[in-house]
CSV table of C-alpha atoms (C1' of nucleotides) in Angstrom, one decimal:
chain,number,residue,atom,x,y,z
A,15,UNK,CA,-0.1,0.0,0.0
A,16,UNK,CA,2.6,2.7,-1.0
A,17,UNK,CA,1.1,5.8,-1.6
A,18,UNK,CA,1.4,7.4,-5.0
A,19,UNK,CA,-0.3,10.7,-5.4
A,20,UNK,CA,0.5,13.6,-3.0
A,21,UNK,CA,-2.9,13.3,-1.4
A,22,UNK,CA,-2.6,9.5,-0.7
A,23,UNK,CA,0.9,10.3,0.9
A,24,UNK,CA,-0.8,12.8,3.2
A,25,UNK,CA,-3.3,10.4,4.2
A,26,UNK,CA,-0.7,7.7,4.8
A,27,UNK,CA,1.3,9.9,7.0
A,28,UNK,CA,-1.7,11.2,8.9
A,29,UNK,CA,-2.8,7.5,9.6
A,30,UNK,CA,0.6,6.9,11.3
A,31,UNK,CA,0.1,9.8,13.6
A,32,UNK,CA,-3.8,8.8,14.2
A,33,UNK,CA,-2.4,5.2,15.2
A,34,UNK,CA,-0.3,6.6,17.8
A,35,UNK,CA,-2.2,9.5,19.3
A,36,UNK,CA,-5.7,9.2,17.9
A,37,UNK,CA,-7.6,11.4,15.6
A,38,UNK,CA,-8.4,14.3,18.0
A,39,UNK,CA,-4.9,14.5,19.5
A,40,UNK,CA,-3.4,15.3,16.1
A,41,UNK,CA,-3.3,18.5,14.4
A,42,UNK,CA,-3.0,19.4,10.9
A,43,UNK,CA,0.4,21.2,12.0
A,44,UNK,CA,1.6,17.6,13.1
A,45,UNK,CA,0.6,16.2,9.8
A,46,UNK,CA,2.3,18.9,7.9
A,47,UNK,CA,5.5,18.8,9.7
A,48,UNK,CA,5.6,15.0,8.9
A,49,UNK,CA,5.1,15.9,5.4
A,50,UNK,CA,7.8,18.7,5.5
A,51,UNK,CA,5.3,21.7,4.6
A,52,UNK,CA,3.2,23.9,6.4
A,53,UNK,CA,-0.4,23.1,7.6
A,54,UNK,CA,-2.0,25.4,5.1
A,55,UNK,CA,-0.4,23.7,2.2
A,56,UNK,CA,-2.2,20.4,3.0
A,57,UNK,CA,-5.4,22.1,1.7
A,58,UNK,CA,-3.9,22.1,-2.0
A,59,UNK,CA,-4.5,18.4,-1.7
A,60,UNK,CA,-7.2,17.5,0.7
A,61,UNK,CA,-10.5,19.1,1.8
A,62,UNK,CA,-9.8,19.1,5.5
A,63,UNK,CA,-9.0,16.7,8.5
A,64,UNK,CA,-12.3,15.1,8.5
A,65,UNK,CA,-11.7,14.1,4.7
A,66,UNK,CA,-8.7,12.0,5.7
A,67,UNK,CA,-10.5,10.3,8.6
A,68,UNK,CA,-13.3,9.5,6.3
A,69,UNK,CA,-11.1,8.0,3.4
A,70,UNK,CA,-9.1,5.8,5.8
A,71,UNK,CA,-12.0,4.3,7.6
A,72,UNK,CA,-14.6,4.0,4.9
A,73,UNK,CA,-12.1,2.5,2.1
A,74,UNK,CA,-11.0,0.0,4.7
A,75,UNK,CA,-14.6,-0.8,5.7
A,76,UNK,CA,-15.4,-1.5,2.1
A,77,UNK,CA,-12.3,-4.0,2.1
A,78,UNK,CA,-13.8,-6.0,4.8
A,79,UNK,CA,-17.3,-5.7,3.0
A,80,UNK,CA,-16.1,-6.9,-0.2
A,81,UNK,CA,-13.9,-9.4,1.5
A,82,UNK,CA,-16.9,-10.9,3.4
A,83,UNK,CA,-19.0,-11.1,0.2
A,84,UNK,CA,-16.4,-13.2,-1.6
A,85,UNK,CA,-16.0,-15.6,1.2
A,86,UNK,CA,-19.7,-16.0,1.6
A,87,UNK,CA,-20.3,-16.8,-2.0
A,88,UNK,CA,-17.6,-19.8,-1.9
A,89,UNK,CA,-18.8,-23.2,-1.9
A,90,UNK,CA,-17.0,-24.4,1.3
A,91,UNK,CA,-18.3,-25.3,4.8
A,92,UNK,CA,-19.0,-22.7,7.7
A,93,UNK,CA,-15.9,-23.7,9.4
A,94,UNK,CA,-13.9,-23.1,6.3
A,95,UNK,CA,-15.4,-19.5,5.6
A,96,UNK,CA,-14.5,-18.7,9.3
A,97,UNK,CA,-11.0,-19.8,8.6
A,98,UNK,CA,-11.0,-17.6,5.5
A,99,UNK,CA,-12.3,-14.6,7.5
A,100,UNK,CA,-9.6,-15.0,10.0
A,101,UNK,CA,-6.9,-14.9,7.0
A,102,UNK,CA,-9.0,-11.8,5.6
A,103,UNK,CA,-8.5,-9.9,8.9
A,104,UNK,CA,-4.8,-10.9,9.2
A,105,UNK,CA,-4.0,-9.8,5.5
A,106,UNK,CA,-5.6,-6.6,6.2
A,107,UNK,CA,-3.7,-6.2,9.5
A,108,UNK,CA,-0.3,-6.8,7.8
A,109,UNK,CA,-1.1,-4.5,5.0
A,110,UNK,CA,-3.3,-1.5,6.5
A,111,UNK,CA,-2.6,-1.6,10.4
A,112,UNK,CA,-2.6,2.2,10.5
A,113,UNK,CA,-5.9,2.5,9.0
A,114,UNK,CA,-7.3,-0.3,11.2
A,115,UNK,CA,-6.2,1.4,14.2
A,116,UNK,CA,-8.6,4.5,13.1
A,117,UNK,CA,-11.3,2.2,12.2
A,118,UNK,CA,-11.1,0.8,15.6
A,119,UNK,CA,-10.6,3.9,17.7
A,120,UNK,CA,-11.9,6.8,15.8
A,121,UNK,CA,-14.8,5.9,13.8
A,122,UNK,CA,-17.1,7.7,16.1
A,123,UNK,CA,-15.3,11.0,14.9
A,124,UNK,CA,-16.9,10.5,11.5
A,125,UNK,CA,-19.6,13.0,10.6
A,126,UNK,CA,-23.3,12.6,9.4
A,127,UNK,CA,-23.4,10.4,6.5
A,128,UNK,CA,-20.1,9.0,6.7
A,129,UNK,CA,-20.8,7.9,10.3
A,130,UNK,CA,-24.1,6.3,9.3
A,131,UNK,CA,-22.5,4.6,6.3
A,132,UNK,CA,-19.9,3.2,8.5
A,133,UNK,CA,-22.0,1.9,11.3
A,134,UNK,CA,-24.4,0.4,8.7
A,135,UNK,CA,-21.4,-1.4,7.0
A,136,UNK,CA,-20.1,-2.7,10.4
A,137,UNK,CA,-23.6,-4.0,11.5
A,138,UNK,CA,-23.9,-5.8,8.2
A,139,UNK,CA,-20.5,-7.3,8.6
A,140,UNK,CA,-21.2,-8.6,12.1
A,141,UNK,CA,-24.4,-9.9,10.9
A,142,UNK,CA,-23.1,-12.0,8.1
A,143,UNK,CA,-20.3,-13.3,10.5
A,144,UNK,CA,-22.9,-14.2,12.8
A,145,UNK,CA,-25.1,-16.2,10.4
A,146,UNK,CA,-21.9,-18.2,9.1
A,147,UNK,CA,-21.4,-19.2,13.0
A,148,UNK,CA,-25.0,-20.1,13.3
A,149,UNK,CA,-24.9,-22.2,10.3
A,150,UNK,CA,-21.7,-24.1,11.6
A,151,UNK,CA,-23.6,-24.8,14.8
A,152,UNK,CA,-26.7,-25.9,13.0
A,153,UNK,CA,-24.8,-28.4,10.9
A,154,UNK,CA,-22.7,-29.6,13.9
A,155,UNK,CA,-19.5,-28.3,12.9
A,156,UNK,CA,-19.3,-25.7,15.7
A,157,UNK,CA,-20.2,-26.3,19.5
A,158,UNK,CA,-23.6,-25.1,20.3
A,159,UNK,CA,-22.7,-22.2,22.4
A,160,UNK,CA,-24.0,-18.8,22.4
A,161,UNK,CA,-23.2,-17.3,18.7
A,162,UNK,CA,-22.6,-13.8,20.1
A,163,UNK,CA,-19.8,-15.1,22.6
A,164,UNK,CA,-18.2,-16.8,19.8
A,165,UNK,CA,-18.5,-14.0,17.4
A,166,UNK,CA,-17.1,-11.4,19.9
A,167,UNK,CA,-14.1,-13.8,21.1
A,168,UNK,CA,-13.0,-14.2,17.4
A,169,UNK,CA,-13.6,-10.7,16.4
A,170,UNK,CA,-12.1,-8.8,19.4
A,171,UNK,CA,-8.9,-10.9,18.9
A,172,UNK,CA,-8.7,-10.1,15.2
A,173,UNK,CA,-9.6,-6.5,15.6
A,174,UNK,CA,-6.9,-5.9,17.9
A,175,UNK,CA,-4.2,-7.8,16.2
A,176,UNK,CA,-2.8,-4.7,14.6
A,177,UNK,CA,-1.7,-3.7,18.3
A,178,UNK,CA,0.4,-6.9,18.6
A,179,UNK,CA,1.6,-7.8,15.3
A,180,UNK,CA,4.0,-5.2,15.0
A,181,UNK,CA,5.5,-5.5,18.4
A,182,UNK,CA,6.5,-9.1,17.6
A,183,UNK,CA,8.9,-8.4,15.0
A,184,UNK,CA,6.8,-9.1,12.0
A,185,UNK,CA,6.7,-12.9,12.2
A,186,UNK,CA,5.8,-14.9,9.0
A,187,UNK,CA,2.3,-14.3,8.0
A,188,UNK,CA,1.4,-18.0,7.1
A,189,UNK,CA,2.8,-19.1,10.5
A,190,UNK,CA,0.6,-16.4,12.2
A,191,UNK,CA,-2.4,-17.7,10.2
A,192,UNK,CA,-2.0,-21.4,11.0
A,193,UNK,CA,-1.5,-20.4,14.8
A,194,UNK,CA,-4.3,-17.9,14.9
A,195,UNK,CA,-6.8,-20.5,13.2
A,196,UNK,CA,-5.7,-23.1,15.7
A,197,UNK,CA,-5.9,-20.9,18.8
A,198,UNK,CA,-9.4,-19.3,17.8
A,199,UNK,CA,-11.0,-22.5,16.6
A,200,UNK,CA,-9.6,-25.4,18.8
A,201,UNK,CA,-8.6,-23.6,21.9
A,202,UNK,CA,-5.6,-23.8,24.0
A,203,UNK,CA,-5.9,-27.0,25.9
B,19,UNK,CA,-18.4,1.9,42.2
B,20,UNK,CA,-20.8,4.7,43.1
B,21,UNK,CA,-19.0,8.1,43.6
B,22,UNK,CA,-19.4,9.5,47.0
B,23,UNK,CA,-17.2,12.8,47.2
B,24,UNK,CA,-17.6,15.7,44.4
B,25,UNK,CA,-14.3,14.8,43.3
B,26,UNK,CA,-15.1,11.3,42.5
B,27,UNK,CA,-18.3,12.3,40.9
B,28,UNK,CA,-16.5,14.5,38.4
B,29,UNK,CA,-14.1,11.7,37.7
B,30,UNK,CA,-17.0,9.3,37.2
B,31,UNK,CA,-18.9,11.6,34.8
B,32,UNK,CA,-15.7,12.2,32.9
B,33,UNK,CA,-15.0,8.7,32.3
B,34,UNK,CA,-18.3,8.3,30.7
B,35,UNK,CA,-17.5,11.0,28.3
B,36,UNK,CA,-14.1,9.6,27.8
B,37,UNK,CA,-15.5,6.2,26.8
B,38,UNK,CA,-17.5,7.7,24.1
B,39,UNK,CA,-15.3,10.1,22.7
B,40,UNK,CA,-11.7,9.7,23.9
B,41,UNK,CA,-10.1,11.9,26.3
B,42,UNK,CA,-8.7,14.3,23.5
B,43,UNK,CA,-12.1,15.0,22.2
B,44,UNK,CA,-13.6,15.6,25.4
B,45,UNK,CA,-13.3,19.4,27.1
B,46,UNK,CA,-13.5,20.6,30.3
B,47,UNK,CA,-16.5,22.5,29.4
B,48,UNK,CA,-18.2,19.1,28.4
B,49,UNK,CA,-17.4,17.6,31.7
B,50,UNK,CA,-18.8,20.7,33.5
B,51,UNK,CA,-22.1,20.5,31.6
B,52,UNK,CA,-22.6,17.1,32.5
B,53,UNK,CA,-21.9,18.0,36.2
B,54,UNK,CA,-24.5,21.0,35.8
B,55,UNK,CA,-21.6,23.7,36.5
B,56,UNK,CA,-19.1,26.0,34.7
B,57,UNK,CA,-15.8,24.5,33.6
B,58,UNK,CA,-13.9,26.8,35.9
B,59,UNK,CA,-15.9,25.3,38.9
B,60,UNK,CA,-14.2,22.0,38.4
B,61,UNK,CA,-11.0,23.3,39.6
B,62,UNK,CA,-12.3,23.6,43.0
B,63,UNK,CA,-12.2,19.7,43.2
B,64,UNK,CA,-9.6,18.6,40.8
B,65,UNK,CA,-6.0,19.8,39.6
B,66,UNK,CA,-6.8,19.6,36.0
B,67,UNK,CA,-7.9,17.5,33.1
B,68,UNK,CA,-4.6,15.3,33.3
B,69,UNK,CA,-5.4,14.3,36.9
B,70,UNK,CA,-8.9,12.9,36.0
B,71,UNK,CA,-7.0,10.7,33.4
B,72,UNK,CA,-4.1,9.8,35.7
B,73,UNK,CA,-6.5,8.8,38.6
B,74,UNK,CA,-8.9,6.8,36.3
B,75,UNK,CA,-6.2,4.7,34.6
B,76,UNK,CA,-3.7,4.2,37.3
B,77,UNK,CA,-6.3,3.2,40.1
B,78,UNK,CA,-7.5,0.5,37.7
B,79,UNK,CA,-4.0,-0.6,36.7
B,80,UNK,CA,-3.3,-1.0,40.4
B,81,UNK,CA,-6.4,-3.3,40.6
B,82,UNK,CA,-5.3,-5.5,38.0
B,83,UNK,CA,-1.8,-5.7,39.4
B,84,UNK,CA,-3.1,-6.6,43.1
B,85,UNK,CA,-5.5,-9.2,41.3
B,86,UNK,CA,-2.7,-10.7,39.5
B,87,UNK,CA,-0.8,-10.8,42.7
B,88,UNK,CA,-3.5,-12.5,44.8
B,89,UNK,CA,-4.1,-15.2,42.0
B,90,UNK,CA,-0.5,-16.0,41.7
B,91,UNK,CA,-0.2,-16.8,45.4
B,92,UNK,CA,-2.9,-19.2,45.3
B,93,UNK,CA,-2.2,-22.8,45.6
B,94,UNK,CA,-3.8,-23.9,42.3
B,95,UNK,CA,-2.8,-25.3,38.8
B,96,UNK,CA,-1.7,-23.1,36.0
B,97,UNK,CA,-5.0,-23.6,34.1
B,98,UNK,CA,-7.2,-22.6,37.2
B,99,UNK,CA,-4.9,-19.5,37.6
B,100,UNK,CA,-6.0,-18.6,34.0
B,101,UNK,CA,-9.6,-19.1,34.7
B,102,UNK,CA,-9.1,-16.9,37.8
B,103,UNK,CA,-7.7,-14.3,35.6
B,104,UNK,CA,-10.4,-14.4,33.1
B,105,UNK,CA,-12.9,-14.0,36.0
B,106,UNK,CA,-10.8,-11.0,37.3
B,107,UNK,CA,-11.1,-9.2,33.9
B,108,UNK,CA,-14.9,-9.8,33.6
B,109,UNK,CA,-15.5,-8.6,37.3
B,110,UNK,CA,-13.6,-5.5,36.6
B,111,UNK,CA,-15.2,-5.0,33.1
B,112,UNK,CA,-18.6,-5.1,34.9
B,113,UNK,CA,-17.8,-2.7,37.5
B,114,UNK,CA,-15.6,-0.2,35.7
B,115,UNK,CA,-16.1,-0.4,32.1
B,116,UNK,CA,-15.7,3.5,31.7
B,117,UNK,CA,-12.3,3.4,33.4
B,118,UNK,CA,-11.5,0.4,31.3
B,119,UNK,CA,-12.1,2.3,28.1
B,120,UNK,CA,-9.6,5.1,29.2
B,121,UNK,CA,-7.2,2.6,30.2
B,122,UNK,CA,-7.2,0.8,26.8
B,123,UNK,CA,-7.6,3.9,24.6
B,124,UNK,CA,-5.9,6.8,26.2
B,125,UNK,CA,-3.2,5.6,28.3
B,126,UNK,CA,-0.7,7.4,25.9
B,127,UNK,CA,-2.0,10.7,26.9
B,128,UNK,CA,-0.7,10.3,30.3
B,129,UNK,CA,2.3,12.4,31.1
B,130,UNK,CA,5.8,11.9,32.5
B,131,UNK,CA,5.9,9.6,35.6
B,132,UNK,CA,2.3,8.5,35.3
B,133,UNK,CA,3.0,7.4,31.7
B,134,UNK,CA,6.3,5.4,32.9
B,135,UNK,CA,4.1,4.0,35.9
B,136,UNK,CA,1.5,2.8,33.7
B,137,UNK,CA,3.8,1.1,30.9
B,138,UNK,CA,5.7,-0.6,33.7
B,139,UNK,CA,2.7,-2.0,35.4
B,140,UNK,CA,1.3,-3.3,31.9
B,141,UNK,CA,4.4,-5.0,31.3
B,142,UNK,CA,4.7,-6.6,34.6
B,143,UNK,CA,1.2,-7.7,34.2
B,144,UNK,CA,1.6,-9.4,30.8
B,145,UNK,CA,5.0,-10.8,32.0
B,146,UNK,CA,3.3,-12.6,34.8
B,147,UNK,CA,0.3,-13.9,32.7
B,148,UNK,CA,2.9,-15.3,30.2
B,149,UNK,CA,4.7,-17.0,32.8
B,150,UNK,CA,1.6,-18.8,33.9
B,151,UNK,CA,1.1,-19.8,30.4
B,152,UNK,CA,4.3,-21.2,30.1
B,153,UNK,CA,4.1,-23.1,33.2
B,154,UNK,CA,0.9,-24.5,32.0
B,155,UNK,CA,2.6,-25.6,28.8
B,156,UNK,CA,5.5,-27.1,30.8
B,157,UNK,CA,3.2,-29.4,32.9
B,158,UNK,CA,1.3,-30.3,29.9
B,159,UNK,CA,-1.8,-28.7,30.7
B,160,UNK,CA,-1.8,-26.3,28.0
B,161,UNK,CA,-1.2,-27.2,24.2
B,162,UNK,CA,2.4,-26.4,23.3
B,163,UNK,CA,1.9,-23.4,21.1
B,164,UNK,CA,3.7,-20.1,20.9
B,165,UNK,CA,2.7,-18.6,24.5
B,166,UNK,CA,2.7,-15.2,22.9
B,167,UNK,CA,-0.2,-16.3,20.4
B,168,UNK,CA,-2.2,-17.6,23.3
B,169,UNK,CA,-1.5,-14.4,25.6
B,170,UNK,CA,-2.5,-12.1,22.9
B,171,UNK,CA,-5.6,-14.0,21.9
B,172,UNK,CA,-7.0,-14.1,25.6
B,173,UNK,CA,-5.9,-10.6,26.5
B,174,UNK,CA,-7.3,-9.0,23.6
B,175,UNK,CA,-10.7,-10.6,24.1
B,176,UNK,CA,-10.8,-9.8,27.7
B,177,UNK,CA,-9.6,-6.2,27.1
B,178,UNK,CA,-12.3,-5.4,24.6
B,179,UNK,CA,-15.1,-7.1,26.4
B,180,UNK,CA,-16.3,-3.7,27.8
B,181,UNK,CA,-17.2,-2.7,24.3
B,182,UNK,CA,-19.4,-5.7,23.9
B,183,UNK,CA,-20.6,-6.2,27.5
B,184,UNK,CA,-23.1,-3.5,27.8
B,185,UNK,CA,-24.6,-3.6,24.1
B,186,UNK,CA,-25.8,-7.2,24.9
B,187,UNK,CA,-28.1,-6.2,27.6
B,188,UNK,CA,-26.2,-7.0,30.8
B,189,UNK,CA,-26.2,-10.8,30.7
B,190,UNK,CA,-25.7,-12.8,34.0
B,191,UNK,CA,-22.2,-12.5,35.0
B,192,UNK,CA,-21.8,-16.0,36.0
B,193,UNK,CA,-23.1,-17.5,32.9
B,194,UNK,CA,-20.6,-15.0,31.0
B,195,UNK,CA,-17.8,-16.4,33.1
B,196,UNK,CA,-18.8,-19.9,32.4
B,197,UNK,CA,-19.0,-19.2,28.6
B,198,UNK,CA,-16.0,-17.2,28.1
B,199,UNK,CA,-13.7,-19.8,29.9
B,200,UNK,CA,-15.2,-22.4,27.7
B,201,UNK,CA,-14.6,-20.4,24.4
B,202,UNK,CA,-11.1,-19.0,25.4
B,203,UNK,CA,-9.8,-22.5,26.7
B,204,UNK,CA,-11.5,-25.1,24.7
B,205,UNK,CA,-12.2,-23.3,21.3
B,206,UNK,CA,-15.3,-23.3,19.5
B,207,UNK,CA,-15.2,-26.8,17.7
C,29,DA,C1',8.4,33.3,-24.7
C,30,DC,C1',4.3,32.8,-22.7
C,31,DA,C1',0.4,31.1,-20.4
C,32,DA,C1',-1.5,27.7,-17.2
C,33,DC,C1',-1.0,24.6,-13.7
C,34,DT,C1',0.7,22.8,-9.4
C,35,DA,C1',2.2,23.0,-5.2
C,36,DA,C1',4.5,25.4,-1.8
C,37,DC,C1',4.4,29.8,1.1
C,38,DT,C1',3.0,33.8,4.6
C,39,DA,C1',-0.5,36.1,7.2
C,40,DA,C1',-4.3,35.8,9.5
C,41,DC,C1',-9.0,34.8,11.3
C,42,DA,C1',-12.6,33.2,14.5
C,43,DA,C1',-13.6,29.7,17.5
C,44,DA,C1',-12.3,26.8,21.0
C,45,DC,C1',-8.9,25.1,24.4
C,46,DG,C1',-7.1,24.3,29.6
C,47,DT,C1',-6.7,27.3,33.1
C,48,DT,C1',-6.2,31.2,36.4
C,49,DA,C1',-8.0,35.2,39.4
C,50,DG,C1',-11.2,37.4,42.0
C,51,DT,C1',-16.1,37.2,43.6
C,52,DT,C1',-20.4,35.8,45.1
C,53,DT,C1',-23.5,32.5,47.0
C,54,DT,C1',-24.6,28.7,50.1
C,55,DG,C1',-24.5,25.8,54.1
C,56,DT,C1',-22.8,25.1,58.8
C,57,DA,C1',-21.0,25.7,63.4
C,58,DT,C1',-20.7,29.1,67.0
D,30,DA,C1',-26.4,37.3,64.0
D,31,DT,C1',-21.5,36.3,62.7
D,32,DA,C1',-17.9,34.0,61.2
D,33,DC,C1',-15.7,30.4,58.1
D,34,DA,C1',-15.4,27.2,54.7
D,35,DA,C1',-17.0,25.0,50.6
D,36,DA,C1',-18.4,25.5,46.2
D,37,DA,C1',-20.4,27.8,42.7
D,38,DC,C1',-20.1,31.9,39.7
D,39,DT,C1',-18.2,35.8,36.0
D,40,DA,C1',-14.5,37.3,33.3
D,41,DA,C1',-10.5,36.8,31.2
D,42,DC,C1',-5.9,35.1,29.9
D,43,DG,C1',-2.8,33.2,26.6
D,44,DT,C1',-2.4,29.1,23.2
D,45,DT,C1',-3.8,26.2,20.0
D,46,DT,C1',-7.0,24.7,16.9
D,47,DG,C1',-8.9,23.9,11.7
D,48,DT,C1',-9.3,26.7,7.9
D,49,DT,C1',-9.3,30.7,4.3
D,50,DA,C1',-7.1,34.3,1.4
D,51,DG,C1',-4.0,35.9,-1.2
D,52,DT,C1',1.0,35.3,-3.0
D,53,DT,C1',5.1,33.0,-5.0
D,54,DA,C1',8.2,29.7,-6.9
D,55,DG,C1',8.8,25.7,-10.1
D,56,DT,C1',7.3,22.8,-13.9
D,57,DT,C1',4.8,21.7,-18.2
D,58,DG,C1',2.7,22.3,-22.7
D,59,DT,C1',2.2,25.3,-26.8
DNA sequence: ACAACTAACTAACAAACGTTAGTTTTGTAT
DNA sequence: ATACAAAACTAACGTTTGTTAGTTAGTTGT
C-alpha cells in the first residue's frame, strides 16, 4: 500500500499519527510537519481533517465488506469460511494496520453520512459473520454455544491484532495464520 | 463504584465522556455541563484534566496488578489461575467499564511519571500472565503453542469485553464467566 | 516566450481550548 | 447574627485549533 499521489501520501502519514495518538490529538500542523510542509499547504491536496479520516476508515470498511461477500459466495463449509475470514483479517492487518487503528478507535469522529455509512457497514459485517457461525452450529461443525460469545471472542482478537503484530517483529504471515486459526478454533487445551 | 465525594463524581462523569469520545475529544466544558456547573468550577475539586485521566487509569491498573498478585499466590494449577484471571477481567469489566475504556484507549495521553508507571505496570502484568501460560505448557496442561499467541488471544478478548458487554443487555455475570472460559480455553469446535 | 497549472508559502482569522484570578453564593457551626 | 469554609460563579488570559485568502516559485505544454 505505497502511496502514489501527494494526497495519498498525506493520508498515509496522517494514519501513522492517528494510530499513535488518536484522531483528536493529532493536529493539521503535526501532519504538515511530517510531510515537510506548512499546515496550510495540505489544503492544496485535501479538503480538510475530516476527509482524511473519512477516506481512511470508509475505504478500509469497504475492503472488509467486499472480502466478506467473496467468502460468503464460496462453496465451502461454514468452518472453512471462518478460517477464510480469519485470514482476511490477518491480511488486512499486515497491509493496513494504521487505517485499522483509526477504524477501531476513531470511527465515532466521522460525521453525518460518513458515520451512518460506517455503522451500517459494520452491523452488516457482524450480521453476516454471525450467520456463518449459526450455520456452523446448525450443521454440527461448531459447538452449540451462544453465537454472540463466539463472534465477539473471534472478532475482538482479530480487531486488535494490529496492536500486537508489529510489536512481535513481523513474524511470517503464514505461520501467524496457522497459529491464529488453531488457537481461535481449537482453543488452547 | 458509586462516587461519594464531589471529586469522585467528576471523575466518574468524565469517564463516561472519555469512553464515548476519547480523552482528547472531551473538553472541560463538556465535563462541567454534565456536572451542571461551569468549567472553572471543576477546579475547586480537581487539579486539571490530566489528573482525571491519571486517577482513572492508574487506580484501575493497580486493581489489575493486585488481582494478579493474589491469583499468583493461590495454590492452584496454572490452568485454574488462567480461569481466575478471566474472572478477574470480567469482574472489572462489569464494575468499571468506563475506566477500562480510558485505560485501553487513552493511556498514551498520560504524562511523564504517570505514563512510565502505567507502562511498567502493564508490562509486569503481561509478563506474569505469560509465565503462567508457560508453566501450563511445561506441565502439559496447555497445548505447546507459542505462548505469545495464546497470551494475545486471551488478553485482547478480555480487554475489549467492555465494548461488548453493555451492548448485549447485561447478561448474567456467572453465565458470561462460564461461557468465556469455555470459548477461550476449549475453542469453538 | 508565454500561459497555465501545481504546490508550496506567509499571514491571519474566528473559534475553542485548559486554566487562573477574583467574587459571590450557600450551608454550617458557634 | 456572625464567622468560616466549601463550592459555585463571571471574566478573562494566552495558546492552540482548523481553515481561508492571497502570493510566490517551479514545472509543463504550446
